[in-house]
Amino acid sequence: MCGIVGYIGSQQAAPLLLEGLSRLEHRGYDSAGLAVLGTGLKVVKKAGRVRDLGNDLPKRFTGKVGIGHTRWATHGPANDVNAHPHVDAKGDVAVVHNGIIDNAAHLRQQLTDDGVDLASDTDTEVLAHLIARSTAATLEERVAEALSHIEGTYGIAVLHADFPDRIVVARNGSPLIIGVGDKEMHVASDLGALVRYTTTVLHLDDGEMATLTATGFT
Ligand code: GLU
């Protein structure tokens, strides 16, 4: 299990997320990645250091909503494809995940049988596809529906291009902390990634989900 960061507010997300990820580096990791929502969803991820990821960001990697991850591989080797965030086939949903999905092999097989092409070797990727396939009205319901199929541990943060005003997070056995800023919200798996931005924090409990918007959380 390694690190998650997320930001929604009025600033560009990518530099803040890179800064947050660099504060989680001491925990050890094998790869890192970011997703931002601006005009569409954009993802950059790589095996190796957070610094290398930062050097490799495309010019217009812009958006005021984003999530980031440092990975400690449990399912599949440390390489660019297995790095998080993971996306669905259309590239609408991005998910970062800490933890282990115990029934991943079964879910991967079910998705493959349904004609879904899995891009990575990871357990996490199933979540992106399950969320994308849900037809529930809200992103919160889509995430809850996907999680109802999951056995195992998770801290997750989810972006969806059709719901650009929010980040949905959920926890079961992997820590997640919400940081309340001034007209901006942060989330991280470790307090160390938040202290620079806010001292008002809230720890999610196992079984809880939350929605972050630029103005608050529910
Ligand atoms: N099980 C996931 C993977 O192997 C997440 C690992 C982590 O917690 O960093 O990609």
GROMACS .gro file of N, CA, C and O in nm, residues 87-133:
model
  188
   87VAL      N    1  -0.785   0.368  -1.602
   87VAL     CA    2  -0.901   0.427  -1.671
   87VAL      C    3  -0.984   0.318  -1.737
   87VAL      O    4  -0.935   0.207  -1.761
   88ASP      N    5  -1.108   0.352  -1.769
   88ASP     CA    6  -1.196   0.260  -1.844
   88ASP      C    7  -1.162   0.271  -1.993
   88ASP      O    8  -1.077   0.352  -2.033
   89ALA      N    9  -1.229   0.191  -2.074
   89ALA     CA   10  -1.196   0.184  -2.217
   89ALA      C   11  -1.214   0.318  -2.288
   89ALA      O   12  -1.139   0.351  -2.380
   90LYS      N   13  -1.314   0.398  -2.248
   90LYS     CA   14  -1.338   0.527  -2.313
   90LYS      C   15  -1.252   0.639  -2.258
   90LYS      O   16  -1.249   0.750  -2.311
   91GLY      N   17  -1.187   0.613  -2.145
   91GLY     CA   18  -1.105   0.717  -2.084
   91GLY      C   19  -1.186   0.823  -2.012
   91GLY      O   20  -1.143   0.938  -2.002
   92ASP      N   21  -1.303   0.786  -1.962
   92ASP     CA   22  -1.388   0.881  -1.889
   92ASP      C   23  -1.365   0.876  -1.738
   92ASP      O   24  -1.388   0.973  -1.667
   93VAL      N   25  -1.325   0.758  -1.690
   93VAL     CA   26  -1.313   0.735  -1.545
   93VAL      C   27  -1.167   0.714  -1.511
   93VAL      O   28  -1.097   0.639  -1.582
   94ALA      N   29  -1.119   0.776  -1.405
   94ALA     CA   30  -0.983   0.749  -1.356
   94ALA      C   31  -0.991   0.713  -1.208
   94ALA      O   32  -1.064   0.778  -1.132
   95VAL      N   33  -0.916   0.609  -1.171
   95VAL     CA   34  -0.919   0.558  -1.033
   95VAL      C   35  -0.776   0.543  -0.982
   95VAL      O   36  -0.691   0.486  -1.052
   96VAL      N   37  -0.750   0.589  -0.861
   96VAL     CA   38  -0.628   0.551  -0.788
   96VAL      C   39  -0.672   0.470  -0.668
   96VAL      O   40  -0.778   0.494  -0.609
   97HIS      N   41  -0.588   0.373  -0.630
   97HIS     CA   42  -0.628   0.274  -0.530
   97HIS      C   43  -0.507   0.233  -0.448
   97HIS      O   44  -0.402   0.201  -0.504
   98ASN      N   45  -0.524   0.231  -0.319
   98ASN     CA   46  -0.430   0.166  -0.229
   98ASN      C   47  -0.500   0.045  -0.171
   98ASN      O   48  -0.614   0.057  -0.125
   99GLY      N   49  -0.431  -0.069  -0.170
   99GLY     CA   50  -0.489  -0.187  -0.110
   99GLY      C   51  -0.487  -0.304  -0.206
   99GLY      O   52  -0.416  -0.302  -0.307
  100ILE      N   53  -0.566  -0.405  -0.174
  100ILE     CA   54  -0.565  -0.530  -0.251
  100ILE      C   55  -0.709  -0.577  -0.272
  100ILE      O   56  -0.784  -0.593  -0.175
  101ILE      N   57  -0.748  -0.598  -0.397
  101ILE     CA   58  -0.880  -0.653  -0.429
  101ILE      C   59  -0.865  -0.805  -0.436
  101ILE      O   60  -0.803  -0.859  -0.529
  102ASP      N   61  -0.921  -0.874  -0.336
  102ASP     CA   62  -0.899  -1.019  -0.325
  102ASP      C   63  -0.966  -1.097  -0.437
  102ASP      O   64  -0.917  -1.203  -0.478
  103ASN      N   65  -1.080  -1.051  -0.485
  103ASN     CA   66  -1.151  -1.123  -0.591
  103ASN      C   67  -1.125  -1.065  -0.730
  103ASN      O   68  -1.207  -1.075  -0.821
  104ALA      N   69  -1.006  -1.005  -0.747
  104ALA     CA   70  -0.973  -0.940  -0.875
  104ALA      C   71  -0.970  -1.039  -0.991
  104ALA      O   72  -1.017  -1.007  -1.101
  105ALA      N   73  -0.917  -1.160  -0.968
  105ALA     CA   74  -0.906  -1.256  -1.080
  105ALA      C   75  -1.044  -1.289  -1.133
  105ALA      O   76  -1.067  -1.292  -1.256
  106HIS      N   77  -1.139  -1.310  -1.042
  106HIS     CA   78  -1.276  -1.341  -1.081
  106HIS      C   79  -1.339  -1.223  -1.157
  106HIS      O   80  -1.402  -1.242  -1.263
  107LEU      N   81  -1.322  -1.102  -1.105
  107LEU     CA   82  -1.380  -0.984  -1.170
  107LEU      C   83  -1.316  -0.957  -1.306
  107LEU      O   84  -1.384  -0.920  -1.402
  108ARG      N   85  -1.184  -0.978  -1.314
  108ARG     CA   86  -1.116  -0.960  -1.443
  108ARG      C   87  -1.172  -1.058  -1.546
  108ARG      O   88  -1.196  -1.022  -1.661
  109GLN      N   89  -1.194  -1.181  -1.502
  109GLN     CA   90  -1.248  -1.283  -1.594
  109GLN      C   91  -1.388  -1.245  -1.640
  109GLN      O   92  -1.421  -1.254  -1.758
  110GLN      N   93  -1.472  -1.200  -1.545
  110GLN     CA   94  -1.609  -1.159  -1.580
  110GLN      C   95  -1.608  -1.046  -1.683
  110GLN      O   96  -1.685  -1.047  -1.780
  111LEU      N   97  -1.522  -0.947  -1.660
  111LEU     CA   98  -1.515  -0.833  -1.753
  111LEU      C   99  -1.467  -0.880  -1.890
  111LEU      O  100  -1.521  -0.840  -1.994
  112THR      N  101  -1.365  -0.966  -1.892
  112THR     CA  102  -1.312  -1.018  -2.019
  112THR      C  103  -1.422  -1.095  -2.092
  112THR      O  104  -1.440  -1.078  -2.214
  113ASP      N  105  -1.497  -1.177  -2.018
  113ASP     CA  106  -1.607  -1.253  -2.080
  113ASP      C  107  -1.711  -1.159  -2.140
  113ASP      O  108  -1.780  -1.195  -2.237
  114ASP      N  109  -1.726  -1.041  -2.080
  114ASP     CA  110  -1.822  -0.942  -2.131
  114ASP      C  111  -1.765  -0.857  -2.244
  114ASP      O  112  -1.827  -0.759  -2.286
  115GLY      N  113  -1.643  -0.886  -2.285
  115GLY     CA  114  -1.585  -0.816  -2.400
  115GLY      C  115  -1.501  -0.694  -2.365
  115GLY      O  116  -1.464  -0.617  -2.454
  116VAL      N  117  -1.470  -0.676  -2.236
  116VAL     CA  118  -1.387  -0.562  -2.197
  116VAL      C  119  -1.240  -0.599  -2.215
  116VAL      O  120  -1.197  -0.707  -2.173
  117ASP      N  121  -1.163  -0.511  -2.282
  117ASP     CA  122  -1.018  -0.532  -2.295
  117ASP      C  123  -0.948  -0.470  -2.176
  117ASP      O  124  -0.952  -0.348  -2.158
  118LEU      N  125  -0.885  -0.553  -2.096
  118LEU     CA  126  -0.812  -0.501  -1.980
  118LEU      C  127  -0.672  -0.460  -2.026
  118LEU      O  128  -0.604  -0.536  -2.094
  119ALA      N  129  -0.633  -0.339  -1.989
  119ALA     CA  130  -0.504  -0.287  -2.038
  119ALA      C  131  -0.389  -0.329  -1.948
  119ALA      O  132  -0.275  -0.341  -1.994
  120SER      N  133  -0.416  -0.351  -1.820
  120SER     CA  134  -0.308  -0.374  -1.723
  120SER      C  135  -0.321  -0.511  -1.658
  120SER      O  136  -0.416  -0.585  -1.684
  121ASP      N  137  -0.225  -0.543  -1.573
  121ASP     CA  138  -0.230  -0.669  -1.496
  121ASP      C  139  -0.289  -0.647  -1.357
  121ASP      O  140  -0.291  -0.738  -1.276
  122THR      N  141  -0.336  -0.528  -1.327
  122THR     CA  142  -0.367  -0.493  -1.189
  122THR      C  143  -0.507  -0.538  -1.145
  122THR      O  144  -0.596  -0.559  -1.227
  123ASP      N  145  -0.522  -0.545  -1.014
  123ASP     CA  146  -0.654  -0.563  -0.953
  123ASP      C  147  -0.735  -0.434  -0.966
  123ASP      O  148  -0.855  -0.435  -0.992
  124THR      N  149  -0.669  -0.321  -0.955
  124THR     CA  150  -0.734  -0.189  -0.952
  124THR      C  151  -0.814  -0.158  -1.078
  124THR      O  152  -0.922  -0.097  -1.071
  125GLU      N  153  -0.764  -0.199  -1.193
  125GLU     CA  154  -0.828  -0.160  -1.319
  125GLU      C  155  -0.975  -0.202  -1.325
  125GLU      O  156  -1.056  -0.133  -1.387
  126VAL      N  157  -1.011  -0.312  -1.257
  126VAL     CA  158  -1.151  -0.356  -1.263
  126VAL      C  159  -1.243  -0.246  -1.212
  126VAL      O  160  -1.356  -0.231  -1.261
  127LEU      N  161  -1.197  -0.170  -1.114
  127LEU     CA  162  -1.282  -0.064  -1.058
  127LEU      C  163  -1.318   0.040  -1.163
  127LEU      O  164  -1.433   0.085  -1.169
  128ALA      N  165  -1.220   0.080  -1.244
  128ALA     CA  166  -1.247   0.181  -1.348
  128ALA      C  167  -1.356   0.130  -1.443
  128ALA      O  168  -1.448   0.203  -1.479
  129HIS      N  169  -1.346   0.003  -1.484
  129HIS     CA  170  -1.445  -0.052  -1.577
  129HIS      C  171  -1.582  -0.069  -1.510
  129HIS      O  172  -1.685  -0.041  -1.572
  130LEU      N  173  -1.582  -0.114  -1.385
  130LEU     CA  174  -1.710  -0.134  -1.316
  130LEU      C  175  -1.782   0.000  -1.297
  130LEU      O  176  -1.904   0.009  -1.314
  131ILE      N  177  -1.708   0.104  -1.263
  131ILE     CA  178  -1.771   0.236  -1.245
  131ILE      C  179  -1.824   0.286  -1.380
  131ILE      O  180  -1.936   0.336  -1.390
  132ALA      N  181  -1.745   0.267  -1.486
  132ALA     CA  182  -1.786   0.314  -1.619
  132ALA      C  183  -1.911   0.241  -1.669
  132ALA      O  184  -1.991   0.298  -1.743
  133ARG      N  185  -1.927   0.114  -1.630
  133ARG     CA  186  -2.040   0.035  -1.679
  133ARG      C  187  -2.167   0.062  -1.601
  133ARG      O  188  -2.277   0.025  -1.646
   0.00000   0.00000   0.00000
